[in-house]
mmCIF file of N, CA and C in Angstrom:
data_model
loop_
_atom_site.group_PDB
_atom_site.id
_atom_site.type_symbol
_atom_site.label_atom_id
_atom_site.label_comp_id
_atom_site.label_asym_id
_atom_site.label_seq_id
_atom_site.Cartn_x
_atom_site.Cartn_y
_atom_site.Cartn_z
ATOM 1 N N UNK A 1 109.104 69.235 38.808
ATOM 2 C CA UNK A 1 108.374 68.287 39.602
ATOM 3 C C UNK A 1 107.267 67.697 38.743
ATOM 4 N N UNK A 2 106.954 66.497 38.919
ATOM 5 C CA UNK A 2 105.769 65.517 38.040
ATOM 6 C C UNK A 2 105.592 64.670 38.683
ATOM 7 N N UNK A 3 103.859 64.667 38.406
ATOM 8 C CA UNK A 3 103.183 63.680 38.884
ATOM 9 C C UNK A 3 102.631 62.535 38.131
ATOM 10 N N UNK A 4 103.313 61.667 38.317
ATOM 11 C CA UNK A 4 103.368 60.486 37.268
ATOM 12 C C UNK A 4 103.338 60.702 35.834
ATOM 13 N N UNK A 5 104.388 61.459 35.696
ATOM 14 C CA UNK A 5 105.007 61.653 34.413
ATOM 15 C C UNK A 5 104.188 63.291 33.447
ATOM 16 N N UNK A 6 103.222 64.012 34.550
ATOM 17 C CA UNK A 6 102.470 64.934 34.227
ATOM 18 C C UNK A 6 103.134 66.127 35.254
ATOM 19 N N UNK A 7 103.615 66.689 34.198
ATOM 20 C CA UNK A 7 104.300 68.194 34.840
ATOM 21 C C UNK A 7 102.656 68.744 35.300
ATOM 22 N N UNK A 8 103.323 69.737 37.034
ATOM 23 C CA UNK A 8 102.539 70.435 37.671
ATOM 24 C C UNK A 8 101.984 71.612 36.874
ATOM 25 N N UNK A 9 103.224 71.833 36.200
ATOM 26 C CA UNK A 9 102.251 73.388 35.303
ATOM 27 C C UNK A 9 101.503 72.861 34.640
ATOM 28 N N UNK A 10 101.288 71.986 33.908
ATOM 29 C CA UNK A 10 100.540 71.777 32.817
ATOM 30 C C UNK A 10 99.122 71.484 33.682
ATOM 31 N N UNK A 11 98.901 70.828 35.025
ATOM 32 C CA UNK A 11 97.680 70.395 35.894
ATOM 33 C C UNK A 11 97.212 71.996 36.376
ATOM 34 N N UNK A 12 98.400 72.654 36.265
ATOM 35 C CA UNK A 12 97.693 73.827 37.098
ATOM 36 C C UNK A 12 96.988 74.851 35.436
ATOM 37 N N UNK A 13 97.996 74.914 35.028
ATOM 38 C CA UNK A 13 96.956 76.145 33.615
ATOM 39 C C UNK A 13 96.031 75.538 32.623
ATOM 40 N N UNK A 14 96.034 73.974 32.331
ATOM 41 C CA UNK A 14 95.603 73.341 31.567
ATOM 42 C C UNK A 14 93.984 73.939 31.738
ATOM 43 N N UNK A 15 93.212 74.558 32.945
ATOM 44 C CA UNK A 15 92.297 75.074 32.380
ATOM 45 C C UNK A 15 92.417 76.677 31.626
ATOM 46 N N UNK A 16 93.413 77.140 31.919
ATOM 47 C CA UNK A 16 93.310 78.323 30.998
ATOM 48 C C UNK A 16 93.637 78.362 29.822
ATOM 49 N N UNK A 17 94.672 76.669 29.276
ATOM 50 C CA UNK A 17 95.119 76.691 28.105
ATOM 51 C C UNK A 17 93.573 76.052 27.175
ATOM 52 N N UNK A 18 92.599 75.671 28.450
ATOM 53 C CA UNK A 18 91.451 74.891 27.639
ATOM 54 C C UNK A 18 90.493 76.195 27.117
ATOM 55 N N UNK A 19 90.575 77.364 28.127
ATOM 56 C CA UNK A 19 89.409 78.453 27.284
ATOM 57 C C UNK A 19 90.431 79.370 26.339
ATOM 58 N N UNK A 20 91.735 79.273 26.421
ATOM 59 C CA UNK A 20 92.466 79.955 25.580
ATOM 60 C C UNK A 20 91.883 79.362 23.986
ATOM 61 N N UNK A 21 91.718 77.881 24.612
ATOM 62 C CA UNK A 21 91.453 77.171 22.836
ATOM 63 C C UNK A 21 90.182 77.824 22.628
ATOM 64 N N UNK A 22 89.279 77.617 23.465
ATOM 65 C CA UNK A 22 87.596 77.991 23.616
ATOM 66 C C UNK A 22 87.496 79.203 22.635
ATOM 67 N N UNK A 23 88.700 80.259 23.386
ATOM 68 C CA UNK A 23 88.282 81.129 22.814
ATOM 69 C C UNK A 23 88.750 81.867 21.404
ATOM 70 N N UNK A 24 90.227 80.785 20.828
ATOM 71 C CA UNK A 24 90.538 80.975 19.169
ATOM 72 C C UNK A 24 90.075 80.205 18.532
ATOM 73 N N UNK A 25 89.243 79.436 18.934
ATOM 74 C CA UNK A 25 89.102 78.094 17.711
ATOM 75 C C UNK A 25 87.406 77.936 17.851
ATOM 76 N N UNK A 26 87.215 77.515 19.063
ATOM 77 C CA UNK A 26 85.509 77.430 18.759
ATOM 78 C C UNK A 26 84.444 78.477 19.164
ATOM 79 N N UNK A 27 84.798 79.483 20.311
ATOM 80 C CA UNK A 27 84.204 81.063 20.128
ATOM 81 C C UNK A 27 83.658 81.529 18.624
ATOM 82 N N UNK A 28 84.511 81.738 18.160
ATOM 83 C CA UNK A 28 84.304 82.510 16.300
ATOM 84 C C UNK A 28 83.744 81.309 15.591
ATOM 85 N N UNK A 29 83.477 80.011 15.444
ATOM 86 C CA UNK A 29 82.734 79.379 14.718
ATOM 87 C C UNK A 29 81.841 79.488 15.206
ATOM 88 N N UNK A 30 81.403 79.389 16.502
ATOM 89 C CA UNK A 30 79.993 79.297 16.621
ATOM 90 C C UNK A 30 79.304 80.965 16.694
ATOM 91 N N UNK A 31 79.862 82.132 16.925
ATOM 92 C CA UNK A 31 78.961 82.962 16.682
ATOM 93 C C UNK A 31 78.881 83.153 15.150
ATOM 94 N N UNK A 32 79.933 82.999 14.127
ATOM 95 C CA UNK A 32 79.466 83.117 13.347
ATOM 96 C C UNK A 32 78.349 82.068 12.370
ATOM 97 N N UNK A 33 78.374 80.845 12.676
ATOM 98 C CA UNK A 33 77.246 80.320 12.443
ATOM 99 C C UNK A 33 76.154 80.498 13.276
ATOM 100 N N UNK A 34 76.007 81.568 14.010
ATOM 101 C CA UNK A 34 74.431 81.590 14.195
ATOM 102 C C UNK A 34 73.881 82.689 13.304
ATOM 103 N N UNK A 35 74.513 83.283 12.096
ATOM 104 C CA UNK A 35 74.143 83.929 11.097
ATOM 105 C C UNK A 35 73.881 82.990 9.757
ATOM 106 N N UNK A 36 74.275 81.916 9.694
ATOM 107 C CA UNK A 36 74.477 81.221 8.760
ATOM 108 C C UNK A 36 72.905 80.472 7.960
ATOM 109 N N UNK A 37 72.313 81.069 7.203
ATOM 110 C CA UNK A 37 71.069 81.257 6.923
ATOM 111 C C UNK A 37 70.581 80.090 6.260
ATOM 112 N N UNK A 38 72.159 79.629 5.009
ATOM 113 C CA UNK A 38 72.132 78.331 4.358
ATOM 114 C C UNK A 38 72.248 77.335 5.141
ATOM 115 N N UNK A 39 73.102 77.261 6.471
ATOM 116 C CA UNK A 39 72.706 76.074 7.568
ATOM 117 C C UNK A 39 71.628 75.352 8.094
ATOM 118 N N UNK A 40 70.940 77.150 8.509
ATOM 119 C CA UNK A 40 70.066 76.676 9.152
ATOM 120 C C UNK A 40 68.638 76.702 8.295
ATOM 121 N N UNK A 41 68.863 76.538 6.683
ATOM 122 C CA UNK A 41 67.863 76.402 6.020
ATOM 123 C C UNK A 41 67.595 74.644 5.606
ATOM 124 N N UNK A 42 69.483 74.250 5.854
ATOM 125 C CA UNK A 42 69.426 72.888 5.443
ATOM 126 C C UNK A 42 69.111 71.813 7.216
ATOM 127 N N UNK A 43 69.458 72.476 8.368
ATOM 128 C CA UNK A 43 68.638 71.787 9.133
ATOM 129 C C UNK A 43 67.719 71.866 8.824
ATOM 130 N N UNK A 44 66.730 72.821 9.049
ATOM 131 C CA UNK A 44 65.297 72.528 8.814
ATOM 132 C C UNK A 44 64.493 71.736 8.063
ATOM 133 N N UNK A 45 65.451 71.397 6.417
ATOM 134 C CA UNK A 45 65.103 70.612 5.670
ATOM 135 C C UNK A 45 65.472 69.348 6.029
ATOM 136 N N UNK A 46 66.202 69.329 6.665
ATOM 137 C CA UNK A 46 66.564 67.514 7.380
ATOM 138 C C UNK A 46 65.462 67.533 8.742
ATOM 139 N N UNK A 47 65.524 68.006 9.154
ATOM 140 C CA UNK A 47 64.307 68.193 10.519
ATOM 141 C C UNK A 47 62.944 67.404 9.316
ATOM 142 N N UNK A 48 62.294 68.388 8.166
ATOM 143 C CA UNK A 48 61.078 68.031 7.947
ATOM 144 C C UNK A 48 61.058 66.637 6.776
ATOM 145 N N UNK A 49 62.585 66.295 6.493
ATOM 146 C CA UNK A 49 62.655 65.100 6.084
ATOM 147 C C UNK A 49 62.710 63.904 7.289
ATOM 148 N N UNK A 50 63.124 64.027 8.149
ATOM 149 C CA UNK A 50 62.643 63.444 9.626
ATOM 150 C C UNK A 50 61.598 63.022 10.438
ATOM 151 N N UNK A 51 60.953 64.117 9.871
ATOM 152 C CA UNK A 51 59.096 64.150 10.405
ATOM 153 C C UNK A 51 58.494 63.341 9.526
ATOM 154 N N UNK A 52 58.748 63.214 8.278
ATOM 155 C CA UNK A 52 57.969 62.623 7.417
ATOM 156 C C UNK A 52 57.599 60.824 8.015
ATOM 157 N N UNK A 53 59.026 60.485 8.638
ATOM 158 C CA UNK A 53 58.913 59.074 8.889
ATOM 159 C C UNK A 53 59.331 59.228 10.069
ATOM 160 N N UNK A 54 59.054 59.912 11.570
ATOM 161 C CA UNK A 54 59.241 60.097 12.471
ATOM 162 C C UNK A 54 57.898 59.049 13.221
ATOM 163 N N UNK A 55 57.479 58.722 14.065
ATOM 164 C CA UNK A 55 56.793 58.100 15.389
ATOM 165 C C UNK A 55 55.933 59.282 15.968
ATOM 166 N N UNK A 56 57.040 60.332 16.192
ATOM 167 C CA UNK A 56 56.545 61.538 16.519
ATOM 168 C C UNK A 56 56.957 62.690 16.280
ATOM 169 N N UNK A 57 56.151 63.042 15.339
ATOM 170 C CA UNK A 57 57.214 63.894 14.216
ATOM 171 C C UNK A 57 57.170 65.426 14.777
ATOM 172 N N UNK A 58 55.871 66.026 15.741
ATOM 173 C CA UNK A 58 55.612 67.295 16.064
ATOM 174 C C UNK A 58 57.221 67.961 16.812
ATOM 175 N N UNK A 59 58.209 67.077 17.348
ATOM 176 C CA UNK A 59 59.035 67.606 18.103
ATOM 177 C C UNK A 59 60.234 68.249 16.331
ATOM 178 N N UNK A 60 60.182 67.342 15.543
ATOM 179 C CA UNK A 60 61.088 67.413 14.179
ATOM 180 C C UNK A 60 60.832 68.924 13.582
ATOM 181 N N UNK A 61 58.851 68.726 13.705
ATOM 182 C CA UNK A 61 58.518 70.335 12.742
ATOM 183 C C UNK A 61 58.894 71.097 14.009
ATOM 184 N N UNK A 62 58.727 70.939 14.738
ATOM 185 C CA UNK A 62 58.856 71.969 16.114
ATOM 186 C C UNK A 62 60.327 72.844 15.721
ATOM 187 N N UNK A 63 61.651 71.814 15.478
ATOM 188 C CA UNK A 63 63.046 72.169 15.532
ATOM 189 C C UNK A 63 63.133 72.598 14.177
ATOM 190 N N UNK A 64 62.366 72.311 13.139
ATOM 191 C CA UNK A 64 62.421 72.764 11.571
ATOM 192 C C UNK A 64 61.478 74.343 11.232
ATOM 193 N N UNK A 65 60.530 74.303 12.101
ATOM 194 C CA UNK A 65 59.604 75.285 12.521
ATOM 195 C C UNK A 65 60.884 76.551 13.280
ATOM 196 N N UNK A 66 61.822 76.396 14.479
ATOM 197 C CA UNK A 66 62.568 77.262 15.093
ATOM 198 C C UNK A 66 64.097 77.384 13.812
ATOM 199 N N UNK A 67 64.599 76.464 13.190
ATOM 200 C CA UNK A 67 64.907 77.025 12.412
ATOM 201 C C UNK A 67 65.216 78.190 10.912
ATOM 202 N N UNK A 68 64.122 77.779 10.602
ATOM 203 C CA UNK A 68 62.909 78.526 9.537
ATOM 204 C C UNK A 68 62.975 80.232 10.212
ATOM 205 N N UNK A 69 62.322 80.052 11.134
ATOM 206 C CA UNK A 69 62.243 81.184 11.823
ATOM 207 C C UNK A 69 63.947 82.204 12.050
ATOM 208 N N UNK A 70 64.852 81.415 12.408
ATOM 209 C CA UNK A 70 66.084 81.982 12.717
ATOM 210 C C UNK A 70 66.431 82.431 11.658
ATOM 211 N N UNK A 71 66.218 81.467 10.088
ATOM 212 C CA UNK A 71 66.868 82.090 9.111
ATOM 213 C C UNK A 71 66.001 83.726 8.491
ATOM 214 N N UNK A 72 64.265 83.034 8.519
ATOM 215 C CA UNK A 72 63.680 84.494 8.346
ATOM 216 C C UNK A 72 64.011 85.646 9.281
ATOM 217 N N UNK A 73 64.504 85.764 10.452
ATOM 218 C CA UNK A 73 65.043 86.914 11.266
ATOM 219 C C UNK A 73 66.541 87.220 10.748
ATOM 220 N N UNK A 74 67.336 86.559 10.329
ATOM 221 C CA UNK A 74 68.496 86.969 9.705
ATOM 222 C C UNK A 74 67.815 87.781 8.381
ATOM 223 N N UNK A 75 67.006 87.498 7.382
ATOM 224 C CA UNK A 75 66.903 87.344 6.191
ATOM 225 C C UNK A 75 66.179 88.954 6.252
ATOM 226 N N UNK A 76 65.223 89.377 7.441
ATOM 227 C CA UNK A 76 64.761 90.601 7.225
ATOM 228 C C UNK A 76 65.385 91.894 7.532
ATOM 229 N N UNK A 77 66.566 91.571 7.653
ATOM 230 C CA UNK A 77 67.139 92.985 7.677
ATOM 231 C C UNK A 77 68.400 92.709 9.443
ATOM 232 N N UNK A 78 67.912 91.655 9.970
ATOM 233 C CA UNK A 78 68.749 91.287 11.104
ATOM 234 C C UNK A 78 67.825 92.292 12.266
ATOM 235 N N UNK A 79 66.947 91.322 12.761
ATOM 236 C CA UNK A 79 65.964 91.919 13.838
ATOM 237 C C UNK A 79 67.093 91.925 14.975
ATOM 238 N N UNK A 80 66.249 92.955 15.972
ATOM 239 C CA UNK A 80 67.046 92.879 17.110
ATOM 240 C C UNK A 80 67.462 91.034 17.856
ATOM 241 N N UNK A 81 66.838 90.340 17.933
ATOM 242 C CA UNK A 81 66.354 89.096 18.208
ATOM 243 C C UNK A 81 67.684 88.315 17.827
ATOM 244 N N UNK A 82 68.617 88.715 16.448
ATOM 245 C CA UNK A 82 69.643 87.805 15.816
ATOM 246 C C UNK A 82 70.901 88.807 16.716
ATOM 247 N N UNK A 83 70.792 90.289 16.899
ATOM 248 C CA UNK A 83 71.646 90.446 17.570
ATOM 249 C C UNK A 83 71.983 90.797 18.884
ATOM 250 N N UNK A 84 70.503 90.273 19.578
ATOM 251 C CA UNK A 84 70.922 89.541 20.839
ATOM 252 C C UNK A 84 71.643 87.858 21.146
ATOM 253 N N UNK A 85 71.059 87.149 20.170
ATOM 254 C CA UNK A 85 71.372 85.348 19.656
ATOM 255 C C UNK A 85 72.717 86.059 19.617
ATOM 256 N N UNK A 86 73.358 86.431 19.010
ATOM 257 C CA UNK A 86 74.684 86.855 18.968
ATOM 258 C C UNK A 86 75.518 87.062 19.497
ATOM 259 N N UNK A 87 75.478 88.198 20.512
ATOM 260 C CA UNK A 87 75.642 88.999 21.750
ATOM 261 C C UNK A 87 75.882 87.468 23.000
ATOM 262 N N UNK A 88 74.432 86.813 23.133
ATOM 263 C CA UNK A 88 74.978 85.874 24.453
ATOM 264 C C UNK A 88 75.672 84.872 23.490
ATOM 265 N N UNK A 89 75.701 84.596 22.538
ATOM 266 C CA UNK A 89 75.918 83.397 21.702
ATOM 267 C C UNK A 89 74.756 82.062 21.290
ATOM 268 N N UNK A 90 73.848 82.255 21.760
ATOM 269 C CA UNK A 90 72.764 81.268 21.339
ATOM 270 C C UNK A 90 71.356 81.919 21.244
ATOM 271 N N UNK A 91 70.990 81.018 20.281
ATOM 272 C CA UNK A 91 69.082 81.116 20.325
ATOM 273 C C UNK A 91 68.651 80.615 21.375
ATOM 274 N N UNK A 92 67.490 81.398 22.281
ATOM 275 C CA UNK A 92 66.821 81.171 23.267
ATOM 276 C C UNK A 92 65.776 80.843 23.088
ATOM 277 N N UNK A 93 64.892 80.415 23.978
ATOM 278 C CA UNK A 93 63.215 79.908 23.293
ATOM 279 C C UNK A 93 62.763 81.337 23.161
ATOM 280 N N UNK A 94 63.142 82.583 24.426
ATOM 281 C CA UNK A 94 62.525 83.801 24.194
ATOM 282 C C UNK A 94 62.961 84.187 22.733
ATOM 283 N N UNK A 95 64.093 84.331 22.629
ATOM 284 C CA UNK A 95 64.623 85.077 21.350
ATOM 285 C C UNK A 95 63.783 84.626 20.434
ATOM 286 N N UNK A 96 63.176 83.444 20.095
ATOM 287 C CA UNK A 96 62.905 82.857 18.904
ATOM 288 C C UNK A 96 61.220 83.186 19.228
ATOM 289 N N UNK A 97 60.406 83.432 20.220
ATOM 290 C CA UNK A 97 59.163 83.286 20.785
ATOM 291 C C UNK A 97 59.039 84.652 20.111
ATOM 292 N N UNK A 98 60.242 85.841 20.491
ATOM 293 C CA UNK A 98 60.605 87.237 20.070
ATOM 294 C C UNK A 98 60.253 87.353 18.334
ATOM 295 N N UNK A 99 61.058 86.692 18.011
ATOM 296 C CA UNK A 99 61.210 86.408 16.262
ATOM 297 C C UNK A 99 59.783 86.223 15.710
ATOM 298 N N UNK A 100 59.191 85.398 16.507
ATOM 299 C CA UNK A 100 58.015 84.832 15.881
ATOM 300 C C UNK A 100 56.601 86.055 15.823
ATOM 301 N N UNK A 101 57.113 87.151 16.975
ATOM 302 C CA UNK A 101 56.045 87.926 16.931
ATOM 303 C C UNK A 101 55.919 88.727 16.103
ATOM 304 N N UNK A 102 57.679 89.172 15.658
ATOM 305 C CA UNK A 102 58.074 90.397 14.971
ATOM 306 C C UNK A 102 57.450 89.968 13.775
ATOM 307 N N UNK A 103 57.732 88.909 12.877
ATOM 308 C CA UNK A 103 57.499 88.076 11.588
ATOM 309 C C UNK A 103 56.007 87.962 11.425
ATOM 310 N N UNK A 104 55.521 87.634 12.513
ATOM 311 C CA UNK A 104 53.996 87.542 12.216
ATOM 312 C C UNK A 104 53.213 88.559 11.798
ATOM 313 N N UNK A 105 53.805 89.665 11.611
ATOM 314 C CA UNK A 105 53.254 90.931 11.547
ATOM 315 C C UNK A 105 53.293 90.891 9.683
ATOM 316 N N UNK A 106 54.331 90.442 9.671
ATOM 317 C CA UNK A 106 54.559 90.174 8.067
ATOM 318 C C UNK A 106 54.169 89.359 7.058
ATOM 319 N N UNK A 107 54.217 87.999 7.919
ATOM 320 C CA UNK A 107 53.921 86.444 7.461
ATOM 321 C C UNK A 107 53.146 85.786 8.373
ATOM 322 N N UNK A 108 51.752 85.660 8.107
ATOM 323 C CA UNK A 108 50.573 85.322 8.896
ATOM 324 C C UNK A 108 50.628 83.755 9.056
ATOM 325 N N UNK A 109 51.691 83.297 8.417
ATOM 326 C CA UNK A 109 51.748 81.785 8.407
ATOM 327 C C UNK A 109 52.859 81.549 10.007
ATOM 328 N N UNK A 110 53.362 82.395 9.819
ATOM 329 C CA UNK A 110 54.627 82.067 11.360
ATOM 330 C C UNK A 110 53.712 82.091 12.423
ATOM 331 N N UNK A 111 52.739 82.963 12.720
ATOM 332 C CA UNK A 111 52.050 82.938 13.901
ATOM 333 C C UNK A 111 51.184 81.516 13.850
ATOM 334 N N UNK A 112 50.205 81.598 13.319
ATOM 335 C CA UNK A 112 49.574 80.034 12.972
ATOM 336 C C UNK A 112 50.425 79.087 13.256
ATOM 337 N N UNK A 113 51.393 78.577 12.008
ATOM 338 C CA UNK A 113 52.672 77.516 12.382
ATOM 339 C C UNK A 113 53.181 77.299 14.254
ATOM 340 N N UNK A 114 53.157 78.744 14.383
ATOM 341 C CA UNK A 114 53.747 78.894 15.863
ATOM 342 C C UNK A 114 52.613 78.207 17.140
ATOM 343 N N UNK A 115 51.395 78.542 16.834
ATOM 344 C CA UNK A 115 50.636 77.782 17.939
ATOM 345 C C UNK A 115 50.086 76.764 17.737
ATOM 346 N N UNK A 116 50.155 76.267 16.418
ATOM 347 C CA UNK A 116 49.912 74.359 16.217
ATOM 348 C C UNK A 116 50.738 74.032 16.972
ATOM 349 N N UNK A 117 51.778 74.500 16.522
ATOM 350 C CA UNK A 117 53.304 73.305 17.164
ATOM 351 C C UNK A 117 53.511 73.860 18.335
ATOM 352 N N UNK A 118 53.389 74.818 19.193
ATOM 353 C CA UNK A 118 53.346 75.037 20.673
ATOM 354 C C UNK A 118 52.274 74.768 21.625
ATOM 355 N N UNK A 119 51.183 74.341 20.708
ATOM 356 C CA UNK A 119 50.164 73.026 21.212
ATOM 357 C C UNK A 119 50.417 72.351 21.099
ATOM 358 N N UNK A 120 50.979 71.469 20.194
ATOM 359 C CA UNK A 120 51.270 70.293 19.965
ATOM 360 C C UNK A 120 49.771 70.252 19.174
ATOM 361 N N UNK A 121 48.933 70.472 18.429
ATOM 362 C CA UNK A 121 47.974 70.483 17.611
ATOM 363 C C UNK A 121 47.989 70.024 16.118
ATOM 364 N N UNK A 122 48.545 69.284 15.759
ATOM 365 C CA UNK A 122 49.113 69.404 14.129
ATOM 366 C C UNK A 122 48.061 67.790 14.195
ATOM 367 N N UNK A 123 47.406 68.219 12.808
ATOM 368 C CA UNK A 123 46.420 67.191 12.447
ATOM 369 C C UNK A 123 46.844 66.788 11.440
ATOM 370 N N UNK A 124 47.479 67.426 10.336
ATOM 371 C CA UNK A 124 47.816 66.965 9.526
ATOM 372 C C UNK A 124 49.709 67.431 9.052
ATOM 373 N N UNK A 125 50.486 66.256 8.934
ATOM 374 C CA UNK A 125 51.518 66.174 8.927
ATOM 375 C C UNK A 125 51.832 66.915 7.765
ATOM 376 N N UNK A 126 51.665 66.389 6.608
ATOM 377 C CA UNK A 126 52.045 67.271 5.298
ATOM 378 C C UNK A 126 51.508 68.434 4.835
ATOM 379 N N UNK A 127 50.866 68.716 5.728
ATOM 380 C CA UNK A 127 50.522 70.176 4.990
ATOM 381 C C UNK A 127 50.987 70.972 6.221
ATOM 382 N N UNK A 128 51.510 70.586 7.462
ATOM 383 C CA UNK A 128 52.534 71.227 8.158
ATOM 384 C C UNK A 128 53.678 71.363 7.943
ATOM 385 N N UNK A 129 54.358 70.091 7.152
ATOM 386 C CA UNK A 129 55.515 70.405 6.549
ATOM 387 C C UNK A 129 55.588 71.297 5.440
ATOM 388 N N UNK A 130 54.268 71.613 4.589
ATOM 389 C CA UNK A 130 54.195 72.263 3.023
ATOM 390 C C UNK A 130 54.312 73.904 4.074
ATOM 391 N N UNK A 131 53.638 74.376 4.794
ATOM 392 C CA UNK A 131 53.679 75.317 5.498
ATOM 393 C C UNK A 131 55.452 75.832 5.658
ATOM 394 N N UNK A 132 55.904 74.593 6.161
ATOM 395 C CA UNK A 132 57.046 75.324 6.918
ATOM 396 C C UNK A 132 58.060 75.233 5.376
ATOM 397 N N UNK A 133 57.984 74.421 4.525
ATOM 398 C CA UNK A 133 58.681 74.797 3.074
ATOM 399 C C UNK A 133 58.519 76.008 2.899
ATOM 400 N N UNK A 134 56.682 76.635 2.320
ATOM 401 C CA UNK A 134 56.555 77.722 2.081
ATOM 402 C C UNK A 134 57.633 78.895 3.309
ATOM 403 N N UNK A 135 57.410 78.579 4.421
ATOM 404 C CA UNK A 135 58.591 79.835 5.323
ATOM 405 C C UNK A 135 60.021 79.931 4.623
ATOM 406 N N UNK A 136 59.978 78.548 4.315
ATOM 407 C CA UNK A 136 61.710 78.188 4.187
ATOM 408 C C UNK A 136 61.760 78.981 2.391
ATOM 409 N N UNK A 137 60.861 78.938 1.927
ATOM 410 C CA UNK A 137 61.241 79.227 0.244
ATOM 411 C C UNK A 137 61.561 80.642 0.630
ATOM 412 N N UNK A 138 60.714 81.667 1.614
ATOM 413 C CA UNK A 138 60.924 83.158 1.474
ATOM 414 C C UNK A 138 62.176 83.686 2.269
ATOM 415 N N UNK A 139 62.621 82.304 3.021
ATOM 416 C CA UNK A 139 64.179 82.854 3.976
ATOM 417 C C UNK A 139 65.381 82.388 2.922
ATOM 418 N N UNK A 140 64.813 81.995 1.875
ATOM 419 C CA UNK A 140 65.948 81.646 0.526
ATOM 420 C C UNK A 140 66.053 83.363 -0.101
ATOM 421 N N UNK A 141 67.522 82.964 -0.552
ATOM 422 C CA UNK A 141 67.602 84.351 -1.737
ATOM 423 C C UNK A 141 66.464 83.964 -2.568
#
């Protein structure tokens, strides 16, 4: 039987054949890029090449600022924080709010960085971006 030239089975499982795909093809790329340290070292660097000539650049360091951070929580040993991101499959604002506390204990610049840009406080653009380089040089090998 077909409905205008569309077999019934295919209307009826076509959603299970859609998470069947979900779950061989794009499931496993995306958890495993949320480990991916060189990714999310080169967003960040496009984020703070963004800001430079942005209108309003605090939202750019903001997303270059939460990247930075994801790669330094991979980079220290894999805080609990990367393997919860894992576990549901995404970074949360908590997870990353999480990250930022653990790190600060270490790197006095993440906490600072963290409440300019969660004020929205940033007076000066380039030496917010030199800040979030310096994060980004120590989440490099």
């Amino acid at each position: 039987m077909s409905i205008m030239g569309i077999g019934l089975g295919l209307i009826i499982y076509a959603p299970v054949i859609a998470y069947l795909y979900y779950l061989t093809t794009l499931a496993p790329n995306r958890v495993s890029n949320l480990n991916d340290v060189d990714a999310l070292i080169l967003s960040a660097e496009h984020e703070l090449n963004i800001a430079k000539t942005s209108t309003y650049p605090v939202d750019n360091l903001r997303r270059a600022f939460n990247y930075a951070v994801k790669a330094l929580a991979i980079r220290e040993g894999g805080l609990p924080e990367v393997q919860d991101a894992v576990r549901i499959g995404h970074w949360t604002g908590q997870l990353v709010t999480s990250a930022v506390m653990r790190l600060s204990d270490k790197l006095l610049t993440v906490r600072e960085l963290w409440l300019v840009l969660d004020q929205g406080s940033v007076t000066n653009i380039n030496e917010t971006i030199g800040k979030v380089k310096e994060l980004l040089s120590s989440a490099q090998p």
